[in-house]
Structures are given as C-alpha cells and as structure tokens.
Amino acid sequence: MAEPQLGHAATSNNVVPVDGPGSSKEASSASIGLPLRQAMKQPVAEIKIHDITDKFTRACSALEVGQLVKDEYFTLFESIGALEIMDPKMDSGFLQPGEASEDDYDTLGALLPEELIGIMDQLLCYEMAWHTGYPLSQTLFTSVYIDKLLWPEPKVLEQAQFYRGEITDDKRPGVLLEVLRAYCLALVKCCDFAIARITSRDYFEEEDFCTHTYNRVLFVQVPMNVFQRELDASVERLQDGTEVEINPILRDAIVARLQFRKDFLTALDLDVPIDHLEAHWQPLLDGLTTITTTQQLGKTVPGSFSLKIQRRLASTVPPRPIVELDSADAFSKLKQLITDCKEATRFPSLPPDPIEYQNFLWAFASRTPTPLPYSRSYLANLLFHESSISIPLADMRYLVFPASPILDPTNWTLSPPRNPMLPKPPRLQLAILIDDFIDRAGQPYLEFWTALGQNRCRLRRMLNHVISAWDQLQSDAGVVDEDLKNVIGQMNAEGQVLDYPLTTWVYHKKLWMMEKAVLLGFEQDIYLPDEYAGMYLFLNNVSRKRKDLLLTVKSDFNNRLSQLRSNKSASGLQKAKEVQDGLLYIDSLLAETTATLELGLALGKFYVALLYLDLIPRPKRPFGSEQCRYELRMKNFLNLHPSEVTEFSEFNNHTKPFGPYEKPDTDEVDYTKDKIFKWMANPTFWSGMEEHVRRAKEACSLLRKLGPQAAHAVGVREAWDKEVQSTMASCVALGVAVLGLKLAAGAEGPRGITIEFPTGGQGKRYHEGWVVGKVIKV
Amino acid sequence: MSEQGAELKAEELQYVQYQADKEETYLPAIRQLISRDLSEPYSIYVYRYFLYQWGDLCYMALDSSNALIGVVVCKLEPHRSGTFRGYIAMLAVQEPHRGKGIATKLVCMAIDAMAARDADEIVLETEVTNTASLKLYERLGFLRSKRLHRYYLNGNTAFRLVLHLKPGTALKRPIAVELGIDQPGQYQGYPSASHDPMGP
C-alpha cells in the first residue's frame, strides 16, 4: 500500500487505488466495428468451433515484436481489474511448490471451552472489521467454520453443518462444536440483516461498506426465530451440564456470548416494531461488558482462520491479507455501534418538527467517532419512516409564515367553482400554489437529509451538490412568490405577508448549508493555513447575508405582531401569541449566524495580520495563479444566484488590504513593511478584532440564553449545548491569541513567537470548524 | 534537507521522457519501483494503459549507469466535467534518493508537458497522512479539493489535490449542460454505489 511516511521528500505518494480507477466510465464514441465484438453480440444458439490459428498467425505477422495494440474498449478500470496468472501476488490460485490448495483443518475436531471462547471473540473482531468497511473475504469469511456452514450451499438449514453428507456417529460434533455452530449461524444471520439494512439506504460500496457475499447465501430466507432457538438450545445444553462438564467460569463466559449474539440478532432484526427499539440496545451494552471482562479466558485457534478460502470466494481478485482488528479496537467499535443505534432510537420520539429533526441529524452526523455505516442506515430507516407532517411545509411555516393567511387551514377546505371557466377563489389559489411548491421542494429536501446521513467527507461534498439543487429551487420559488403576491393583492392582504416568503425560506436554508460546507472544509483540513484568512472572510460574507435575511424576517414578525395585537379578537390574540413564540426561533437563528459572522470576521482579520507578519507559511507555487486558485476554491459557489462570490479583485481588497504580503522596503508603495509593523505595534490596530471577538461571544451567550427550546433542538440538548460552548471557547482562544500578538508586536515586527495550527480530528481544537492559531513563545 | 546539496546530487541524474519502443528496457524497472510501495501490484496492463497512450507524459530520472531512480506516470484527456484534465497516476523515487528534489523535478516536467498540451487542470490523490507528498504538491500550487473517505484498499483516506492551469477552468461545465440538455447522469440525490474517484 502506498505508505504514508514522514520525512521522505518523495515517497511513491500517489498511485491509483487498486479498487478505484480513474475516469473509467468514459463513454466510448467509437463505432462497434470489431469483428470479435460483433461475434460476441450473436445469440448463443449453437456452439460452432472455428480454427483461427492461421488467421491469428497471419494477423500477428503484421505486427512488430513487442508492438502493442490497444482495444478502444480497454479502459483503466479493466486494466486495474486485470490479473497476471502465475504471479503469486496477483494469482490467488498460484501454489508454491508443495503447497496444498486447501487447509487440512478439521472442523469436527474437539474444541476446548477456552478455544471456543477464543474463536467466538475472534469472529466478533472480524465482524467489526467488516462493519468498518473491509470485505467479508478478508474478515469473517476467512473462518473455516463459517466456510463449512455456507459452502456448498445448504438447501435447508439442517444441512448447514461443519461437515457435509453422512458421517459416522463417533465423528458427530460434540456439544461445544454444536454451540459454535449455533453461534456462527446467528452471526451469519446478523450479517444478512446488516447488509439488508445498509443496502436499503444510500451508501457507497467502496468507501462505506462491502456488501459482497461471494455467492454465499446468508440464510436470507430463514426467519430469525430459528436462530434464536438454536442459541437457546445451546445455552440450555451448557447449563444442563449432563452432556459436558465445564468449569463454571468458562461456561458462563460462553453463555454470555451466546446471549449477546441473541440480543444482537434481535436488535438487528429488520421487522422490529418501531416503538420497542430502544429496549433492544441497552442489554447489548451490558452484555458487551461481560464479554470484555472475560476475554482473557479465550485461547486462539490459529488454524481456524485461513486466507486460502479466498481462492474459492473470488478468482478475479488478488489474494488480500486478513484484516486484523485487535480486540480492544473491535470492542470499542461495537460499543460505538450499539451506542449510536441506541441514540438513533430516540428519533421517533422527537417532537414532530423538521427543525428538531434537522438538529438531530446534524448532531448525529457530528458524533465522534463518526458513526459506522450500519448506525447511519439504522437512523436513515427511522428517518424515512412514515411521518404525519409535511416536513417542508412545517419548516417554512416557522421561518416565513407566522400566523399567515397563506397557510390558513381554511384555504384547503375550499372547492373549485363548478364552472372551470370561472376564476378559483383566491384562498384556494393560495393552497394550490403552496401544494405545488411543496411538491417541488420535496426532492431537494430529501437530498438535504440524505446528505446529512452520509459519512463526514461525503457530507461535505454532497452538501455542495445539494446547495446547487436548492439554488434551482430558489429560482422556482421566485416565480411562485410572484403568483402568491398577485393573489394576496386580490385579497387586499398585502401587509400580512412577507415579500418573497418562499425565496426567503429557500435562500436561508441554502446559506445555512453554505456556512456548514465552509466549516466542514476547515474541519477536514481542506484549506491550507495561508487560505484561512480568505475562507473565514468568505464565511463571514455568507453569514452576513443570512443575518440580513433574518433581520427582514424579524421585522416582518414584528409587523405581524403589532397587527394582530391591534386586532383585539380572541383569535387575533391567539395568533399574536404564536408569532411571539415564533420570534424566539428567529432570535435564536440570528444569534447563531451573528456568532458565525463575527467570529469569522475576527479570524479572517487575525489571519490577514499573520500573513503580513510572515507568521504563516506561504508556498511559492510556481504553477497556476492566485486567481485560478481563488476560482478553484469558490468552484462550488460560482454558479449560484444571487452571486455569492465576489470578484477576485474585491476578494484581494479584503485579504490584502495593505497590498502584497511581500514588501519592498521603499516608500514607493503605500504600505511598507515598516509602516505595517509600526501600525500593528499600536494597540488600536487590534481593537477591531477584539471588538468582533466580543460580539461573537455576546452572540454565543445570547444563543445559550435563548436555549435549545428556541433553537428547536430540545431533542439534542446536550450536543447543542456543547456546540455553542465550543464556539464560545473558540472565541476565548482567539481573544488570547490576539492578545499574544499584541504583546509581541513591535516596530521591527513580532518578536519571539510562532503560530501553531491545531490539526483537525485530534481533539486539539475547541470546535473542529474553527481553527484558532495558537501564539507560541519561542 | 539541504536544497543545495540536493541540487548538486540531482545534477548527476538525467531526466528523460519515456519512449514506447523502449518498453523492454524501462518497464520492468518502472514496475519494480512503483510496486515496492504497493501491497497489491498492478498488472502490466495498468502500466501499459498509461504508457501506451501517454508515454510522452512519463518522465524518468536515470543515474549515470542508466538505472531508474524515479518515475512519474500521467494521463491527459477530456473529463466529463468539461475540462481537459491531466492526472498524475504514479510517482515514485528510490528510497536512498529521496529528499533531493527528484520527485519535484519529475512532477514539474510532467506539469509543463501537460500545460504545453493545453491541459486545463491537473489532479491526483494522495493519502491524508502522506505529509511529504502533500508538501511536494502544495509547494507547486496544488490545493486540496476533497477528502475521500477510505479511498485506498487499506482503508486509508485520501485528499484529492487539484491545480488549475487556466483561468475559467472552474466555470467549465459538462457539454450537455451547456446545451441545456438535462443529464440523467448528473447528481440526483441517489448516488450509485460506485466509487469513482475521478467523479465530480
């Protein structure tokens, strides 16, 4: 594998991955004119044998020795899939002299209880390695026992034994082998459930999870209770003790494993009713503790796992090593899977509110370590479970339709006039316009949620696509908004409705996603330190727009409030109360985006200062140009309407307010290095930055004070609280860093400091999206 | 590493473009050098796929006895995103010769060659933990564009690195879209299960 080694100026760094070739999907436009291709298209009616030796020899004589001919259809994908026979590293059928193709491990040989425990735990390790993304062929399917059970394919479960056909009584497997069989059968069924669950949702084969079963059928047709019964019977036989006498400590350890397997199988069941979900996961946590503490009782049985089985699983893939996940890692992954699934089971009991759902999904996607594919699919299944509310409608109601005549329920009760030539009543027109728009919004909304269910890297990339989809939706919303305005005009209700409500709703969501996409870029270390300034200033720009939008919304809420209060009717006051409550949500959004805006601006200015102080490494970059790099960075946002990306010159005005970072020491330029240093040595230079930090903190405090209720995040109170606190901590850290710079600044530039950039994903940042450079004294 | 010392040493090497009629001379050494760092070797067809079509984008560093010290292998073709895209597929330098700027020189030659052939952009992937490789490319002007979860067979994650050579590259779009034709292949929210690292 391409080894990542430090200290090599040039390791063989980038090689095309063996499983993922490059642009192999290019559509070949060439006509299919090759005789062989045409021959392959013929229906295979009867086999005719032609001697092509002469033709072949003649054709070959037209070529020079060593001359290559490339078929137009031979793609990179095919070249990567090609194997060289008789090369031991590629040819899985290649045998060293004297090597046997099969192992001689006896699956009917008696096992010690210790060995049984060892095998069970080893299987659990491989099961978890599979869950983290490795194929079965390198994990569970290396077990000789599992191989025996699954191949040749048993017609009925009874045939799934560690032997095939008839055997003499003295060969019959003993109790411990029967116990192992029950365990393995249930384990295989667990895999079947996992595959079914994951493939029912969006996932990515190579990067998330391998579903390949190599033509082995994982007891798809056999119902779960059969496996539960096998496990129960095993437990009984062990506890009965008449057939076999085992040290009680070992016996209990084995029983605990059987019980765990049964619980796990039950939890993974696809048909488990939605209202009992949580009850299934807690016992697993308890069971796992027992397994962990008795793990040292086990004894490994090396021969019971073999790489040779791969030969029979897939002949077109080179032999690949068994993936060794050590037991501590495996158990922690398993614990994580259980905990995450348990967390996911809270989803159905959330308040029926799209913002609550969104906050839950965001918090789930942000869990560390990042949830495994199974847990994400598990949540996705709950998420897309039928819901009684129209999600997009409820979402827009909160933001732009406070007690609005547009969403008045009576609008949906009107019937069209009998005569189709007559105009429809305005209220009915409103209902139809909204219904149509909700239909239109359904797909982008679904894509948004789907993105939130992906692995973190995929989430960032997918968000960029979803943003485009919402950009399209925004332009459609504009048209519907015009129609709404006309109808509202007919009703003389102009003052009661925000201008362009649908556009506002879509645009707000789009800007929110853009903020997250940029923050995810920081989290995933996509930007280099000398890009920080520009990207935080861009983030600041985005959240400024969101804030402006929210301020308009807020003033509409306030208008509506005074209208309703002046109308002293009971229904008016009731509606006023609704709007009043709704305002809290707007205030919470405002505080959130203000924090982003101010902290983004403060950090942007901070990094601009560091660039002038030569405290950030700036690669020379002989290729390309700054403008090209700016375009590349903004690529995902270049086509949005309204335009979110400023001209390069404008961008430069902000990132280089004093001209180029490299300064000739002459008076010909406006700002010499000397002048900049002198200026920075003056505390007032930093006071702007400090002011933004202060405002960011203030916004965080306000956000916290408004609380999860106002943010519609009561379902994820703790995670929400932590998010706000870590943003606050980032503000504090920035305040400290600015102070450090201020103290070090002098007329000759900063003295005796360097900047340390905390790397992502290692717990070194207060908030993964906010990279706050640390001022270090040297 | 001392840049000066590196340059002196590097001078002893000669940098040559691969030639298809020299396959017998060079390919075995290229394979050996590249596969040293792979758990699973590429078949000869992978090398031929690149060298047959883009042999002129392959550069080799040879020592005075013509032994292969380093190599870079690339391709250049229209990408479905609408750009004319170069791709650095393989880069390797013999262990004892690392740290002397040989890889940088090879990559620069490849980029120059691709730029001369009107490439819009150049891309590649490298492991997120491969600091040396990241530094090499980032010094030259590459930016990280994507993080690719479990990109490699060993489960490691990669960065996609991109260098735009021409202004306006980021604005290029698939041709079908320019014509206003709806592309079924465009993102639909339901990704196929395929892992196409060169994807959009």
GROMACS .gro file of N, CA and C in nm, chain A residues 456-566:
model
  333
  456ARG      N    1  -1.873   1.174   0.694
  456ARG     CA    2  -1.843   1.318   0.706
  456ARG      C    3  -1.781   1.377   0.577
  457CYS      N    4  -1.691   1.302   0.514
  457CYS     CA    5  -1.629   1.352   0.390
  457CYS      C    6  -1.734   1.366   0.281
  458ARG      N    7  -1.817   1.263   0.271
  458ARG     CA    8  -1.921   1.262   0.170
  458ARG      C    9  -2.022   1.374   0.198
  459LEU      N   10  -2.049   1.396   0.325
  459LEU     CA   11  -2.144   1.502   0.363
  459LEU      C   12  -2.100   1.637   0.306
  460ARG      N   13  -1.972   1.668   0.322
  460ARG     CA   14  -1.924   1.797   0.271
  460ARG      C   15  -1.942   1.805   0.119
  461ARG      N   16  -1.902   1.699   0.051
  461ARG     CA   17  -1.912   1.702  -0.095
  461ARG      C   18  -2.057   1.705  -0.140
  462MET      N   19  -2.139   1.627  -0.073
  462MET     CA   20  -2.280   1.620  -0.113
  462MET      C   21  -2.352   1.751  -0.085
  463LEU      N   22  -2.314   1.816   0.027
  463LEU     CA   23  -2.377   1.945   0.058
  463LEU      C   24  -2.359   2.042  -0.059
  464ASN      N   25  -2.240   2.038  -0.119
  464ASN     CA   26  -2.215   2.128  -0.231
  464ASN      C   27  -2.311   2.102  -0.346
  465HIS      N   28  -2.346   1.975  -0.368
  465HIS     CA   29  -2.444   1.944  -0.472
  465HIS      C   30  -2.584   1.986  -0.429
  466VAL      N   31  -2.613   1.962  -0.301
  466VAL     CA   32  -2.746   1.996  -0.251
  466VAL      C   33  -2.767   2.147  -0.260
  467ILE      N   34  -2.661   2.222  -0.236
  467ILE     CA   35  -2.670   2.368  -0.246
  467ILE      C   36  -2.712   2.407  -0.387
  468SER      N   37  -2.657   2.342  -0.488
  468SER     CA   38  -2.698   2.370  -0.626
  468SER      C   39  -2.845   2.338  -0.646
  469ALA      N   40  -2.887   2.226  -0.590
  469ALA     CA   41  -3.028   2.187  -0.605
  469ALA      C   42  -3.119   2.292  -0.542
  470TRP      N   43  -3.078   2.344  -0.428
  470TRP     CA   44  -3.159   2.446  -0.361
  470TRP      C   45  -3.151   2.579  -0.435
  471ASP      N   46  -3.041   2.599  -0.505
  471ASP     CA   47  -3.030   2.720  -0.586
  471ASP      C   48  -3.135   2.718  -0.697
  472GLN      N   49  -3.151   2.601  -0.758
  472GLN     CA   50  -3.256   2.584  -0.859
  472GLN      C   51  -3.393   2.608  -0.797
  473LEU      N   52  -3.411   2.549  -0.681
  473LEU     CA   53  -3.538   2.563  -0.611
  473LEU      C   54  -3.567   2.709  -0.582
  474GLN      N   55  -3.462   2.782  -0.549
  474GLN     CA   56  -3.480   2.925  -0.518
  474GLN      C   57  -3.532   3.001  -0.640
  475SER      N   58  -3.483   2.966  -0.757
  475SER     CA   59  -3.531   3.040  -0.874
  475SER      C   60  -3.678   3.004  -0.902
  476ASP      N   61  -3.714   2.878  -0.879
  476ASP     CA   62  -3.856   2.840  -0.893
  476ASP      C   63  -3.942   2.909  -0.788
  477ALA      N   64  -3.887   2.921  -0.668
  477ALA     CA   65  -3.962   2.985  -0.560
  477ALA      C   66  -3.997   3.129  -0.596
  478GLY      N   67  -3.903   3.193  -0.667
  478GLY     CA   68  -3.926   3.332  -0.708
  478GLY      C   69  -4.052   3.346  -0.792
  479VAL      N   70  -4.073   3.250  -0.881
  479VAL     CA   71  -4.191   3.254  -0.968
  479VAL      C   72  -4.318   3.237  -0.885
  480VAL      N   73  -4.315   3.139  -0.795
  480VAL     CA   74  -4.434   3.114  -0.713
  480VAL      C   75  -4.463   3.235  -0.623
  481ASP      N   76  -4.355   3.298  -0.575
  481ASP     CA   77  -4.372   3.415  -0.489
  481ASP      C   78  -4.448   3.526  -0.562
  482GLU      N   79  -4.417   3.544  -0.691
  482GLU     CA   80  -4.490   3.645  -0.771
  482GLU      C   81  -4.638   3.610  -0.775
  483ASP      N   82  -4.665   3.482  -0.799
  483ASP     CA   83  -4.805   3.438  -0.804
  483ASP      C   84  -4.876   3.462  -0.671
  484LEU      N   85  -4.806   3.429  -0.564
  484LEU     CA   86  -4.863   3.449  -0.430
  484LEU      C   87  -4.895   3.597  -0.410
  485LYS      N   88  -4.802   3.680  -0.454
  485LYS     CA   89  -4.818   3.824  -0.436
  485LYS      C   90  -4.944   3.873  -0.507
  486ASN      N   91  -4.966   3.822  -0.629
  486ASN     CA   92  -5.086   3.861  -0.704
  486ASN      C   93  -5.213   3.823  -0.629
  487VAL      N   94  -5.213   3.699  -0.581
  487VAL     CA   95  -5.333   3.652  -0.511
  487VAL      C   96  -5.357   3.734  -0.384
  488ILE      N   97  -5.247   3.757  -0.311
  488ILE     CA   98  -5.258   3.836  -0.188
  488ILE      C   99  -5.312   3.976  -0.221
  489GLY      N  100  -5.268   4.028  -0.335
  489GLY     CA  101  -5.317   4.158  -0.382
  489GLY      C  102  -5.469   4.154  -0.402
  490GLN      N  103  -5.515   4.047  -0.466
  490GLN     CA  104  -5.660   4.032  -0.487
  490GLN      C  105  -5.735   4.031  -0.354
  491MET      N  106  -5.668   3.977  -0.251
  491MET     CA  107  -5.733   3.964  -0.120
  491MET      C  108  -5.714   4.090  -0.035
  492ASN      N  109  -5.644   4.187  -0.088
  492ASN     CA  110  -5.610   4.307  -0.012
  492ASN      C  111  -5.545   4.274   0.122
  493ALA      N  112  -5.456   4.178   0.119
  493ALA     CA  113  -5.392   4.134   0.244
  493ALA      C  114  -5.242   4.162   0.241
  494GLU      N  115  -5.200   4.262   0.163
  494GLU     CA  116  -5.057   4.285   0.142
  494GLU      C  117  -4.977   4.296   0.271
  495GLY      N  118  -5.028   4.367   0.366
  495GLY     CA  119  -4.949   4.393   0.486
  495GLY      C  120  -4.927   4.271   0.574
  496GLN      N  121  -5.000   4.163   0.545
  496GLN     CA  122  -4.996   4.049   0.637
  496GLN      C  123  -4.893   3.944   0.598
  497VAL      N  124  -4.827   3.969   0.487
  497VAL     CA  125  -4.737   3.865   0.436
  497VAL      C  126  -4.602   3.925   0.400
  498LEU      N  127  -4.497   3.852   0.436
  498LEU     CA  128  -4.361   3.890   0.399
  498LEU      C  129  -4.348   3.887   0.247
  499ASP      N  130  -4.274   3.983   0.191
  499ASP     CA  131  -4.246   3.977   0.049
  499ASP      C  132  -4.155   3.857   0.020
  500TYR      N  133  -4.180   3.790  -0.089
  500TYR     CA  134  -4.097   3.676  -0.131
  500TYR      C  135  -4.072   3.574  -0.020
  501PRO      N  136  -4.179   3.523   0.039
  501PRO     CA  137  -4.159   3.431   0.152
  501PRO      C  138  -4.086   3.301   0.112
  502LEU      N  139  -4.128   3.243   0.000
  502LEU     CA  140  -4.068   3.114  -0.037
  502LEU      C  141  -3.920   3.130  -0.073
  503THR      N  142  -3.889   3.235  -0.147
  503THR     CA  143  -3.750   3.263  -0.180
  503THR      C  144  -3.669   3.279  -0.053
  504THR      N  145  -3.726   3.354   0.042
  504THR     CA  146  -3.656   3.377   0.167
  504THR      C  147  -3.626   3.246   0.239
  505TRP      N  148  -3.728   3.160   0.241
  505TRP     CA  149  -3.710   3.031   0.311
  505TRP      C  150  -3.601   2.948   0.244
  506VAL      N  151  -3.607   2.938   0.111
  506VAL     CA  152  -3.508   2.857   0.039
  506VAL      C  153  -3.368   2.919   0.055
  507TYR      N  154  -3.362   3.049   0.039
  507TYR     CA  155  -3.233   3.117   0.045
  507TYR      C  156  -3.169   3.101   0.183
  508HIS      N  157  -3.252   3.110   0.285
  508HIS     CA  158  -3.200   3.095   0.420
  508HIS      C  159  -3.139   2.957   0.440
  509LYS      N  160  -3.210   2.855   0.394
  509LYS     CA  161  -3.159   2.718   0.409
  509LYS      C  162  -3.030   2.702   0.329
  510LYS      N  163  -3.028   2.760   0.210
  510LYS     CA  164  -2.910   2.748   0.124
  510LYS      C  165  -2.788   2.813   0.192
  511LEU      N  166  -2.808   2.931   0.248
  511LEU     CA  167  -2.697   2.999   0.314
  511LEU      C  168  -2.650   2.921   0.437
  512TRP      N  169  -2.744   2.862   0.507
  512TRP     CA  170  -2.708   2.778   0.623
  512TRP      C  171  -2.617   2.664   0.578
  513MET      N  172  -2.656   2.602   0.467
  513MET     CA  173  -2.575   2.491   0.414
  513MET      C  174  -2.437   2.540   0.370
  514MET      N  175  -2.433   2.659   0.313
  514MET     CA  176  -2.303   2.712   0.269
  514MET      C  177  -2.212   2.735   0.388
  515GLU      N  178  -2.267   2.789   0.494
  515GLU     CA  179  -2.187   2.807   0.617
  515GLU      C  180  -2.130   2.674   0.662
  516LYS      N  181  -2.218   2.572   0.665
  516LYS     CA  182  -2.173   2.441   0.712
  516LYS      C  183  -2.067   2.384   0.618
  517ALA      N  184  -2.085   2.404   0.487
  517ALA     CA  185  -1.990   2.348   0.391
  517ALA      C  186  -1.850   2.408   0.414
  518VAL      N  187  -1.844   2.538   0.439
  518VAL     CA  188  -1.714   2.601   0.463
  518VAL      C  189  -1.654   2.551   0.594
  519LEU      N  190  -1.737   2.544   0.698
  519LEU     CA  191  -1.687   2.496   0.827
  519LEU      C  192  -1.638   2.351   0.817
  520LEU      N  193  -1.709   2.271   0.737
  520LEU     CA  194  -1.665   2.132   0.718
  520LEU      C  195  -1.531   2.128   0.644
  521GLY      N  196  -1.510   2.224   0.555
  521GLY     CA  197  -1.381   2.232   0.487
  521GLY      C  198  -1.268   2.253   0.587
  522PHE      N  199  -1.291   2.341   0.684
  522PHE     CA  200  -1.190   2.361   0.789
  522PHE      C  201  -1.174   2.234   0.872
  523GLU      N  202  -1.286   2.175   0.906
  523GLU     CA  203  -1.283   2.054   0.988
  523GLU      C  204  -1.201   1.944   0.920
  524GLN      N  205  -1.214   1.934   0.789
  524GLN     CA  206  -1.146   1.826   0.717
  524GLN      C  207  -1.009   1.868   0.662
  525ASP      N  208  -0.959   1.978   0.711
  525ASP     CA  209  -0.826   2.026   0.672
  525ASP      C  210  -0.811   2.041   0.521
  526ILE      N  211  -0.916   2.089   0.459
  526ILE     CA  212  -0.913   2.111   0.314
  526ILE      C  213  -0.831   2.236   0.282
  527TYR      N  214  -0.836   2.335   0.370
  527TYR     CA  215  -0.768   2.461   0.342
  527TYR      C  216  -0.630   2.463   0.406
  528LEU      N  217  -0.537   2.523   0.335
  528LEU     CA  218  -0.402   2.540   0.389
  528LEU      C  219  -0.399   2.668   0.472
  529PRO      N  220  -0.306   2.678   0.567
  529PRO     CA  221  -0.305   2.794   0.656
  529PRO      C  222  -0.311   2.930   0.584
  530ASP      N  223  -0.244   2.943   0.470
  530ASP     CA  224  -0.249   3.076   0.406
  530ASP      C  225  -0.382   3.099   0.333
  531GLU      N  226  -0.471   2.999   0.336
  531GLU     CA  227  -0.605   3.020   0.280
  531GLU      C  228  -0.706   3.056   0.389
  532TYR      N  229  -0.665   3.038   0.516
  532TYR     CA  230  -0.760   3.058   0.626
  532TYR      C  231  -0.826   3.197   0.620
  533ALA      N  232  -0.743   3.298   0.598
  533ALA     CA  233  -0.796   3.435   0.601
  533ALA      C  234  -0.909   3.448   0.500
  534GLY      N  235  -0.881   3.409   0.377
  534GLY     CA  236  -0.980   3.423   0.271
  534GLY      C  237  -1.106   3.344   0.297
  535MET      N  238  -1.089   3.221   0.349
  535MET     CA  239  -1.207   3.137   0.369
  535MET      C  240  -1.292   3.184   0.486
  536TYR      N  241  -1.228   3.234   0.592
  536TYR     CA  242  -1.309   3.285   0.703
  536TYR      C  243  -1.378   3.415   0.663
  537LEU      N  244  -1.313   3.494   0.579
  537LEU     CA  245  -1.379   3.616   0.532
  537LEU      C  246  -1.496   3.581   0.441
  538PHE      N  247  -1.479   3.475   0.362
  538PHE     CA  248  -1.590   3.429   0.278
  538PHE      C  249  -1.707   3.382   0.365
  539LEU      N  250  -1.673   3.305   0.467
  539LEU     CA  251  -1.776   3.258   0.561
  539LEU      C  252  -1.849   3.377   0.622
  540ASN      N  253  -1.773   3.477   0.658
  540ASN     CA  254  -1.831   3.597   0.716
  540ASN      C  255  -1.931   3.661   0.620
  541ASN      N  256  -1.895   3.660   0.493
  541ASN     CA  257  -1.981   3.716   0.390
  541ASN      C  258  -2.114   3.641   0.380
  542VAL      N  259  -2.103   3.508   0.384
  542VAL     CA  260  -2.222   3.424   0.373
  542VAL      C  261  -2.313   3.447   0.492
  543SER      N  262  -2.255   3.447   0.612
  543SER     CA  263  -2.342   3.461   0.729
  543SER      C  264  -2.396   3.603   0.741
  544ARG      N  265  -2.324   3.699   0.684
  544ARG     CA  266  -2.377   3.835   0.683
  544ARG      C  267  -2.507   3.839   0.601
  545LYS      N  268  -2.506   3.769   0.489
  545LYS     CA  269  -2.626   3.765   0.407
  545LYS      C  270  -2.741   3.696   0.480
  546ARG      N  271  -2.705   3.590   0.550
  546ARG     CA  272  -2.809   3.519   0.625
  546ARG      C  273  -2.864   3.609   0.734
  547LYS      N  274  -2.776   3.684   0.796
  547LYS     CA  275  -2.823   3.772   0.902
  547LYS      C  276  -2.917   3.879   0.845
  548ASP      N  277  -2.878   3.938   0.731
  548ASP     CA  278  -2.964   4.040   0.670
  548ASP      C  279  -3.103   3.983   0.640
  549LEU      N  280  -3.100   3.862   0.588
  549LEU     CA  281  -3.227   3.796   0.555
  549LEU      C  282  -3.312   3.779   0.681
  550LEU      N  283  -3.246   3.735   0.787
  550LEU     CA  284  -3.319   3.711   0.912
  550LEU      C  285  -3.371   3.841   0.974
  551LEU      N  286  -3.296   3.948   0.953
  551LEU     CA  287  -3.343   4.076   1.006
  551LEU      C  288  -3.472   4.119   0.935
  552THR      N  289  -3.480   4.094   0.805
  552THR     CA  290  -3.603   4.122   0.731
  552THR      C  291  -3.717   4.037   0.786
  553VAL      N  292  -3.687   3.909   0.807
  553VAL     CA  293  -3.788   3.819   0.861
  553VAL      C  294  -3.835   3.868   0.996
  554LYS      N  295  -3.739   3.910   1.078
  554LYS     CA  296  -3.774   3.953   1.212
  554LYS      C  297  -3.864   4.077   1.207
  555SER      N  298  -3.833   4.168   1.117
  555SER     CA  299  -3.917   4.289   1.115
  555SER      C  300  -4.057   4.253   1.066
  556ASP      N  301  -4.067   4.152   0.978
  556ASP     CA  302  -4.200   4.107   0.937
  556ASP      C  303  -4.276   4.045   1.054
  557PHE      N  304  -4.206   3.967   1.135
  557PHE     CA  305  -4.268   3.909   1.255
  557PHE      C  306  -4.322   4.020   1.344
  558ASN      N  307  -4.239   4.123   1.362
  558ASN     CA  308  -4.282   4.232   1.450
  558ASN      C  309  -4.402   4.307   1.394
  559ASN      N  310  -4.402   4.329   1.262
  559ASN     CA  311  -4.519   4.390   1.198
  559ASN      C  312  -4.645   4.311   1.224
  560ARG      N  313  -4.628   4.182   1.199
  560ARG     CA  314  -4.742   4.092   1.212
  560ARG      C  315  -4.793   4.095   1.356
  561LEU      N  316  -4.699   4.100   1.447
  561LEU     CA  317  -4.733   4.101   1.589
  561LEU      C  318  -4.817   4.223   1.623
  562SER      N  319  -4.772   4.340   1.577
  562SER     CA  320  -4.848   4.461   1.614
  562SER      C  321  -4.985   4.461   1.545
  563GLN      N  322  -4.989   4.410   1.420
  563GLN     CA  323  -5.120   4.398   1.352
  563GLN      C  324  -5.217   4.314   1.435
  564LEU      N  325  -5.168   4.198   1.476
  564LEU     CA  326  -5.255   4.103   1.544
  564LEU      C  327  -5.298   4.156   1.681
  565ARG      N  328  -5.204   4.230   1.745
  565ARG     CA  329  -5.237   4.282   1.878
  565ARG      C  330  -5.340   4.393   1.870
  566SER      N  331  -5.332   4.467   1.759
  566SER     CA  332  -5.429   4.577   1.745
  566SER      C  333  -5.569   4.521   1.719
   0.00000   0.00000   0.00000
